[in-house]
Coordinates of C-alpha atoms in Angstrom, one line a residue:
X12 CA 43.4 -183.6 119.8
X13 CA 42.2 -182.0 116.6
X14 CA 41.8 -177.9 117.1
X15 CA 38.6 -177.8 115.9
X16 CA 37.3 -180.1 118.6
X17 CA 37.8 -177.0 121.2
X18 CA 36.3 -174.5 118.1
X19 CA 40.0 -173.3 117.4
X20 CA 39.7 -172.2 113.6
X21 CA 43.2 -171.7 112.0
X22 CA 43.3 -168.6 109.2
X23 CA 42.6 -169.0 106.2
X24 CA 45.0 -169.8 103.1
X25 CA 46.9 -167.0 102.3
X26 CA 46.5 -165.8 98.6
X27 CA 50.6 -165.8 97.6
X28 CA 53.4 -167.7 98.6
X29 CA 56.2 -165.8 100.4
X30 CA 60.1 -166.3 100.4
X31 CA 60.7 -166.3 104.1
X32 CA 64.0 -166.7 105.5
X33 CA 64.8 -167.4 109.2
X34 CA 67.6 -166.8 111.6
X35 CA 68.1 -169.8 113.4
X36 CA 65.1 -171.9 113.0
X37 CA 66.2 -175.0 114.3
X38 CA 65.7 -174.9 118.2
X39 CA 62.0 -174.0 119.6
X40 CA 60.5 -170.8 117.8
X41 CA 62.2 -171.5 114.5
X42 CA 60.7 -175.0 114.0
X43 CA 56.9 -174.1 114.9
X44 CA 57.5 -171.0 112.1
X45 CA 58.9 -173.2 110.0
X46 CA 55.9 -175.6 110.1
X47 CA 53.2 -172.7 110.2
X48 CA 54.8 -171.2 107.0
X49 CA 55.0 -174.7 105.0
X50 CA 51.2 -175.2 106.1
X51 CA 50.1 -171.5 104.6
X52 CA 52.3 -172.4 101.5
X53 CA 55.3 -170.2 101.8
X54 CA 58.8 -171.1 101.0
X55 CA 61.3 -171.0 103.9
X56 CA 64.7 -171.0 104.1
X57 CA 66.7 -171.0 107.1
X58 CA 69.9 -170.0 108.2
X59 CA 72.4 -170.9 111.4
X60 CA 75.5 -172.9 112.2
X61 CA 74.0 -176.5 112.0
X62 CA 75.2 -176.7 115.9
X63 CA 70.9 -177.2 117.4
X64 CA 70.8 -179.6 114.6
X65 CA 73.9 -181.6 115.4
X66 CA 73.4 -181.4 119.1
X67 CA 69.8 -183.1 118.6
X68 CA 71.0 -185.6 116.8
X69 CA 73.6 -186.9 119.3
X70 CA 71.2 -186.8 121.7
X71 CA 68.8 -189.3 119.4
X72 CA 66.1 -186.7 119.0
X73 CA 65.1 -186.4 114.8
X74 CA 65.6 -183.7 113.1
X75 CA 63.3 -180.6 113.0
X76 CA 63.9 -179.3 109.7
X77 CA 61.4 -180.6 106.9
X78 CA 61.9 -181.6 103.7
X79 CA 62.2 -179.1 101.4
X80 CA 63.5 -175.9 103.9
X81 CA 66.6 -174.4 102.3
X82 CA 69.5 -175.0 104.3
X83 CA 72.5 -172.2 104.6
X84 CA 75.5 -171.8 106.8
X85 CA 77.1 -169.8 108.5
X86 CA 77.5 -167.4 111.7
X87 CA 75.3 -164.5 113.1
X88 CA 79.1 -162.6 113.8
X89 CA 80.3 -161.5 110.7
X90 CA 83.6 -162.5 111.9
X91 CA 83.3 -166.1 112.8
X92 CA 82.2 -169.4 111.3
X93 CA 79.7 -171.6 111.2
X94 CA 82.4 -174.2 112.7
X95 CA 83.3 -171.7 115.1
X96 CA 79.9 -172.0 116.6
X97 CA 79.7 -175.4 116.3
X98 CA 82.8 -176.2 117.9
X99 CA 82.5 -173.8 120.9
X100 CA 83.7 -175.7 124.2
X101 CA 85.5 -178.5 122.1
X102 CA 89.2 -177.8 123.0
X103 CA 90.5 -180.2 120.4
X104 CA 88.6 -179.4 117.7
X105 CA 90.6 -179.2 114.3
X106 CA 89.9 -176.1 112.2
X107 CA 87.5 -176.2 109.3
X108 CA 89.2 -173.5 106.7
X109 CA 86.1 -174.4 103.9
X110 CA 83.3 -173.7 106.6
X111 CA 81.2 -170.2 106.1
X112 CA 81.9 -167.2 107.2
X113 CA 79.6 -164.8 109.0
X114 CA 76.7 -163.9 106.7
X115 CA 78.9 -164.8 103.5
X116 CA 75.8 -167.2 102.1
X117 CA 73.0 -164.3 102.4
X118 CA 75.0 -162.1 100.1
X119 CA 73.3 -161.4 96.6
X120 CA 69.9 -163.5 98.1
X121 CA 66.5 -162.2 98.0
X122 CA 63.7 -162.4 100.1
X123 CA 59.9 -161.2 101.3
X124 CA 60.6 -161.5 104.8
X125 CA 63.4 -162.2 107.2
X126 CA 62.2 -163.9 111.0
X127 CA 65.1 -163.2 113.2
X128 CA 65.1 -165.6 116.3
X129 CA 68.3 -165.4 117.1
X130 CA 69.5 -162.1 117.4
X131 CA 70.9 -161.2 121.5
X132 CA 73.6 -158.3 120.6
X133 CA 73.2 -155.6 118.8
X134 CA 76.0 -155.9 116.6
X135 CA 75.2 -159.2 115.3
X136 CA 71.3 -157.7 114.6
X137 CA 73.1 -154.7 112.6
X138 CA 75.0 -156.9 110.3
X139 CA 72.8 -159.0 109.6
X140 CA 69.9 -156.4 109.2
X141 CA 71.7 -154.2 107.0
X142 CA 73.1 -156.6 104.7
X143 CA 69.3 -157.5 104.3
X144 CA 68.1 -154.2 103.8
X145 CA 68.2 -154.4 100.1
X146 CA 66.8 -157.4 99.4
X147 CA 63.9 -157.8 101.7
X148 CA 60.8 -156.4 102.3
X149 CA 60.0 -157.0 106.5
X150 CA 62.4 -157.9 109.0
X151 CA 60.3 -159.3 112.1
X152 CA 62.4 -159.7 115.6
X153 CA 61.9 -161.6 118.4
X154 CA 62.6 -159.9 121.4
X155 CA 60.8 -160.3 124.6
X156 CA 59.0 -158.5 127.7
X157 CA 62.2 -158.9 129.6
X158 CA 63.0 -155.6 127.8
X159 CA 60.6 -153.7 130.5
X160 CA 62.8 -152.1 133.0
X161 CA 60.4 -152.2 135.7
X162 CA 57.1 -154.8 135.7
X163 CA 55.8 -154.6 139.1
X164 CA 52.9 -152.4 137.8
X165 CA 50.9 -154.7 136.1
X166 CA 49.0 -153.7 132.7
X167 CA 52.4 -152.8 131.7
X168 CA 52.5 -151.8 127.8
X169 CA 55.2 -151.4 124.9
X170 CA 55.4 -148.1 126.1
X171 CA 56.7 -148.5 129.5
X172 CA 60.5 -147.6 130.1
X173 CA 63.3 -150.5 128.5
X174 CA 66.0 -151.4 130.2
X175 CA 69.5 -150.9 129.1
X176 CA 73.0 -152.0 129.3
X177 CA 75.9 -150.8 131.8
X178 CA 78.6 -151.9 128.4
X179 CA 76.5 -151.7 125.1
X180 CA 79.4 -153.1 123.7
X181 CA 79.1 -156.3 126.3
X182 CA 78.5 -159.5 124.6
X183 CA 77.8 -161.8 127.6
X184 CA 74.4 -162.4 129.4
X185 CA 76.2 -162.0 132.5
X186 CA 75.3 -163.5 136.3
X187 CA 71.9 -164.6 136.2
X188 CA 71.2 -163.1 132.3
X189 CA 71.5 -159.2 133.7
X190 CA 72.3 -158.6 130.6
X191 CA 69.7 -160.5 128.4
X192 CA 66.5 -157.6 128.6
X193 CA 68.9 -155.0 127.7
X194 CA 70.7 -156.6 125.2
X195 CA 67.4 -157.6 123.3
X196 CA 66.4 -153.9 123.3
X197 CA 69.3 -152.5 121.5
X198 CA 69.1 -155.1 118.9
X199 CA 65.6 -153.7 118.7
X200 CA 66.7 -150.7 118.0
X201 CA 69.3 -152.0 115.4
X202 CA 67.1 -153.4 113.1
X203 CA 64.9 -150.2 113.0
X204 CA 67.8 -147.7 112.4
X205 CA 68.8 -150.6 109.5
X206 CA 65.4 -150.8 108.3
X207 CA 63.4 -148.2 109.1
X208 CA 59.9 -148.1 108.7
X209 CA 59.8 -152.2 107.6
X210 CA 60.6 -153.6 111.4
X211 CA 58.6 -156.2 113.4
X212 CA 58.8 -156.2 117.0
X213 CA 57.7 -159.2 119.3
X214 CA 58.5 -159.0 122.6
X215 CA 56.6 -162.5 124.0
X216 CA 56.2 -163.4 127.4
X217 CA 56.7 -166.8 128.5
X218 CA 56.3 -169.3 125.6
X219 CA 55.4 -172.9 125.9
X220 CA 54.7 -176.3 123.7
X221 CA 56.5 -179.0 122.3
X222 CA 59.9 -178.9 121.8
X223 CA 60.2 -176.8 125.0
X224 CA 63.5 -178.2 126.6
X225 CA 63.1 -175.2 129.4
X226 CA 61.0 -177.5 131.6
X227 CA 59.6 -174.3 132.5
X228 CA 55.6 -175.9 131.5
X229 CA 56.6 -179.1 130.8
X230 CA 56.9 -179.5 134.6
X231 CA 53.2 -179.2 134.8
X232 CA 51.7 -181.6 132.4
X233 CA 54.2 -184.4 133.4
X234 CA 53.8 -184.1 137.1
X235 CA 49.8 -184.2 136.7
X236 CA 49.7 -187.0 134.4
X237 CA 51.3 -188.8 137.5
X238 CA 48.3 -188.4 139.7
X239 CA 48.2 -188.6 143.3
X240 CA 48.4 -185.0 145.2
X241 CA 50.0 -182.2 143.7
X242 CA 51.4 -179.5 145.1
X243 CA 50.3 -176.2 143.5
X244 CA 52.1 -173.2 145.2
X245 CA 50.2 -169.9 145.9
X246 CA 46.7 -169.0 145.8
X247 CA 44.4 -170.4 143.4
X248 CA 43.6 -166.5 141.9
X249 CA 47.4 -165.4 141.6
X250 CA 47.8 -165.0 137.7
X251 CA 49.8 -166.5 135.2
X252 CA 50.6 -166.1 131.4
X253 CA 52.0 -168.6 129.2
X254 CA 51.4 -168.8 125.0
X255 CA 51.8 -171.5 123.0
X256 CA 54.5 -171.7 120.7
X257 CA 52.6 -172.8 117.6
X258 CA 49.9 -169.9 118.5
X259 CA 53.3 -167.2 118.8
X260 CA 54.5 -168.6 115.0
X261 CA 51.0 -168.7 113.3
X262 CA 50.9 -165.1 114.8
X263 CA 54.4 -164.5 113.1
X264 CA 53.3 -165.9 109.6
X265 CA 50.1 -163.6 109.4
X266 CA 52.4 -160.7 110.4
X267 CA 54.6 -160.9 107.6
X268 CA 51.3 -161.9 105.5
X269 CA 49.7 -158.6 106.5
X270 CA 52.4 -156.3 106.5
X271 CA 52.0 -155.7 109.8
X272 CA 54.5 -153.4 111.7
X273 CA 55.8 -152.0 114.5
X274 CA 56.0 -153.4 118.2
X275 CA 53.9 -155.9 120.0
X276 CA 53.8 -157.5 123.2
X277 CA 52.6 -161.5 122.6
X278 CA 52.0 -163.0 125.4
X279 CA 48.1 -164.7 126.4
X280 CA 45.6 -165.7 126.7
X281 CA 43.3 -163.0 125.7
X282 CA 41.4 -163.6 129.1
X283 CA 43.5 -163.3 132.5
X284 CA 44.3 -166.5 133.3
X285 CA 44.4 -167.8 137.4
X286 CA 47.0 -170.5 138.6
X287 CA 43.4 -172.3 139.2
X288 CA 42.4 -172.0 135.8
X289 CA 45.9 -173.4 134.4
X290 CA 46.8 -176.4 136.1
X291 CA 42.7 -177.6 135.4
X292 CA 43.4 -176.8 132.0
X293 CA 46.4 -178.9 132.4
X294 CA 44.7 -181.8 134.5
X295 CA 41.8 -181.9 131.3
X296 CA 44.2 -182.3 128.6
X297 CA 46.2 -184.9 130.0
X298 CA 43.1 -186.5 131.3
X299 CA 44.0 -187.2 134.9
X300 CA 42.8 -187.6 138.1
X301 CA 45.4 -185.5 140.0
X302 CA 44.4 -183.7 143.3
X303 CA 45.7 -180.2 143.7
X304 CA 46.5 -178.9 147.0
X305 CA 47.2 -175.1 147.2
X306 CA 50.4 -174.1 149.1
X307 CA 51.3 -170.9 150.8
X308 CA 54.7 -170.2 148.7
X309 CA 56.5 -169.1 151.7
X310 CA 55.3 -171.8 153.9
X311 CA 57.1 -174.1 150.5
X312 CA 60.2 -171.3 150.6
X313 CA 60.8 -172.3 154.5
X314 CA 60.2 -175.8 154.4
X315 CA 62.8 -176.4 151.8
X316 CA 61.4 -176.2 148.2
X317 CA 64.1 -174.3 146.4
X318 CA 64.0 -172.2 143.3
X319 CA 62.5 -173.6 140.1
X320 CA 60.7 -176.3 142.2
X321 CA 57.9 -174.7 140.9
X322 CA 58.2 -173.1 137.4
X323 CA 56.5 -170.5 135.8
X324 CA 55.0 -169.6 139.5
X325 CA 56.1 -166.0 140.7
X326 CA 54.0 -164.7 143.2
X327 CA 52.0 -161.7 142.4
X328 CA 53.8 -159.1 144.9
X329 CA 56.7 -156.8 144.9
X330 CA 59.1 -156.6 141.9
X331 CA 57.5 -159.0 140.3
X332 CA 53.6 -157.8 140.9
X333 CA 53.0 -156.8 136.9
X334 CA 55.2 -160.4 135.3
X335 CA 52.4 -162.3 134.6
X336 CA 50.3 -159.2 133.8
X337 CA 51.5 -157.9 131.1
X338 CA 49.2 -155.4 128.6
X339 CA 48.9 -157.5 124.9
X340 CA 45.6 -155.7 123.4
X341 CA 47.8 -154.0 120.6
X342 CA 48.7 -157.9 119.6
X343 CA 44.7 -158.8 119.8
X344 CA 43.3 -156.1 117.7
X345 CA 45.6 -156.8 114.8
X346 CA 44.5 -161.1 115.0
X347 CA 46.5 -162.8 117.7
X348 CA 44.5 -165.9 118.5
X349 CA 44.9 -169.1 121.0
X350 CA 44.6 -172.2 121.0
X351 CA 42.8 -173.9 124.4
X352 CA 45.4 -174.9 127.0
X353 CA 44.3 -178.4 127.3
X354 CA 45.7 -178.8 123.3
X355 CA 48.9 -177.6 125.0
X356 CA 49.3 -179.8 128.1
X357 CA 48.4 -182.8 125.8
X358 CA 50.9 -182.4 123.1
X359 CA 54.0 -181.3 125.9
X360 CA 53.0 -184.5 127.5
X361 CA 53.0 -186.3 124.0
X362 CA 56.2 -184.6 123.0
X363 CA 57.9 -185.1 126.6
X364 CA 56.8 -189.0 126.3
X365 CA 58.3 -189.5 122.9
X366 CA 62.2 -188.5 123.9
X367 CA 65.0 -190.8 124.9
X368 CA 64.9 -191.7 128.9
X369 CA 68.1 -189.5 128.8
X370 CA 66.5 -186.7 127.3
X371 CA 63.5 -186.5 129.5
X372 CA 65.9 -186.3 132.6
X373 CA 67.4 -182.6 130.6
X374 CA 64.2 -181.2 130.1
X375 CA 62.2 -182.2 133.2
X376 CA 65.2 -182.3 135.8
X377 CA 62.6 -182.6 138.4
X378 CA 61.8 -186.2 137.6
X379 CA 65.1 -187.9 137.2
X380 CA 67.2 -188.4 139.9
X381 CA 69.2 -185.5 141.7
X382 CA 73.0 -185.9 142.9
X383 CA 72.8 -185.9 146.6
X384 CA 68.8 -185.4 146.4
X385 CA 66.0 -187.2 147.1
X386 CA 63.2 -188.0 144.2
X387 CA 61.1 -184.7 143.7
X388 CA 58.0 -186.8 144.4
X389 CA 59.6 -188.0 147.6
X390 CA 60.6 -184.0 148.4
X391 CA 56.8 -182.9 147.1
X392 CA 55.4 -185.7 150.3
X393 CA 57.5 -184.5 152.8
X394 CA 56.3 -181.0 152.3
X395 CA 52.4 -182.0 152.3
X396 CA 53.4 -184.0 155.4
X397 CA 54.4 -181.2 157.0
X398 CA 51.8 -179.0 155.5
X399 CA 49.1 -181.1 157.1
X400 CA 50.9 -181.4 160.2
X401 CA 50.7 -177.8 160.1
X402 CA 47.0 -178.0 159.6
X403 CA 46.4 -179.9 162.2
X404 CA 48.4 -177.9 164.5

């Protein structure tokens, strides 16, 4: 659906072409920057192990690296290579002695701009800012609002407390990522005290579009587009914040076009958005006839729909009151624009229907079939069944 059929009007050219180089660039984020930047005429260069790229091919999904992107090598720990990374979990790998080391092919380079989307410890972030501090202008991080220490105030803003690590010397997520908020604000911290002054901070909430292989969206678009009645848990006002992907990378690109620092949350839309609001979105762009049927959560927790069942969903109490609430004003006043979420639904779906049947089954687990499970459309009937039954009680 063209963007300027839902009055979506993309910036402007930008007057000079910037050298941009990314870290990473190959999975989710990285790809949509690299196409925004291409679009807007700047050069991009990206660097990583070539591990995303090798593991897409095997799985028969193309390439996401355009023609004409610079290509280095290497690994984000200065002490490891780019083989290292590539061969992690492969017990009989044989040793590549010519592959590059650490951040050996950034030495002596130049650039405008660095994006760094995949930075997780600190002392990966320091290396790699600091070797760039000479030579580029910007450094813009990705973080994210898992850095918040506490989000069950909603309106939260990037001045609310950050969590922090037990071992800042830990180099593992840990159970159930305990350590991935804390983590992501110390690299924060890294690239400022590397590059003070000329640091970017993003801290998105959750991001969704093609490419996603989270099924954390994807979940949505692909169950409506199957009609019938759909389970929606919740109420139909409980809120919920998602951004698209290519909206968080055009934002990105007119960052480093601007100049703009300092730290921003990024998540959207610029209007609180209702569960309600979302899955019609969702039902329009897919262009279904789906019937939603709103389902108290815990009535769904009780009656056997387990975690995940129901992504992106968190219900608006307790702990997690403030998630899907969070303050992202200072991102709107310096240009942070979206596109409509029907554009979104349709291209997921598009993107979702053009993988391998294998594929599909990784990425939107709740439609293939489950090891000693039933079918989630067969699970999703037994709970209205009993839902009604209720009702009629």
């Amino acid at each position: 659906m063209p963007a300027i059929s839902y009055g979506y009007d993309a910036p402007t050219k930008p007057t000079a072409s910037l050298r941009i180089l990314i870290l990473g660039g190959t999975g989710f984020l990285g790809p949509a920057c690299t196409e925004s930047a291409l679009a807007r005429g700047h050069k991009i260069t990206q660097f990583n192990s070539g591990r995303t790229e090798q593991l897409r091919h095997a799985a028969g999904r193309p390439s996401a690296v355009p023609e004409g992107v610079e290509q280095l090598y290497g690994n984000r720990d200065p002490n490891k290579t780019a083989a290292d990374r590539k061969n992690e979990g492969k017990a009989d790998a044989a040793p590549d002695p010519d592959s590059p080391k650490g951040l050996s092919q950034l030495v002596g380079r130049k650039w405008d701009a660095v994006i760094d989307t995949s930075g997780y410890f600190p002392r990966m972030v320091k290396a790699s800012a600091e070797l760039l501090a000479p030579n580029v202008k910007q450094y813009l991080f990705i973080s994210t609002i898992s850095v918040y220490k506490d989000i069950s105030t909603p309106n939260f803003d990037e001045t609310a407390p950050l969590s922090t690590l037990e071992d800042p010397t830990t180099e593992e997520m840990g159970k159930d990522f305990v350590n991935y908020g804390g983590g992501k604000a110390m690299c924060e911290k890294a690239a400022e005290l590397a590059m003070p002054g000329r640091v970017t901070v993003l801290r998105p909430g959750f991001m969704v579009g093609p490419r996603d292989t989270s099924g954390r969206f994807l979940y949505w678009p692909v169950r409506a587009s199957l009609g019938g009645v759909m389970i929606v848990p919740g109420a139909p006002a409980d809120p919920i914040q998602i951004i698209e992907v290519r909206d968080v990378a055009d934002w990105i690109v007119h960052c480093l076009e601007e100049k703009i620092m300092g730290i921003y949350n990024v998540t959207g839309p610029a209007k609180p958005l209702s569960m309600k609001e979302m899955v019609e979105g969702v039902r329009q762009g897919v262009a279904s006839q789906v019937e939603f049927i709103w389902i108290d959560n815990h009535f769904l927790e009780t009656h056997g729909a387990q975690g995940g069942e129901f992504p992106l969903y968190d219900a608006p109490t307790g702990a997690s009151a403030g998630l899907h609430r969070c303050n992202c004003s200072r991102a709107l006043a310096r240009g942070l624009i979206f596109r409509p979420l029907p554009e979104t639904a349709r291209a997921c779906l598009d993107w979702y229907r053009s993988l391998p049947a294998a594929t599909q089954g990784a990425v939107a687990p709740q439609f293939a079939k489950r090891p000693k499970r039933e079918l989630w459309l067969e699970t999703e009937k037994h709970l209205l069944a009993s839902w009604n039954q209720r009702a009629k009680g």
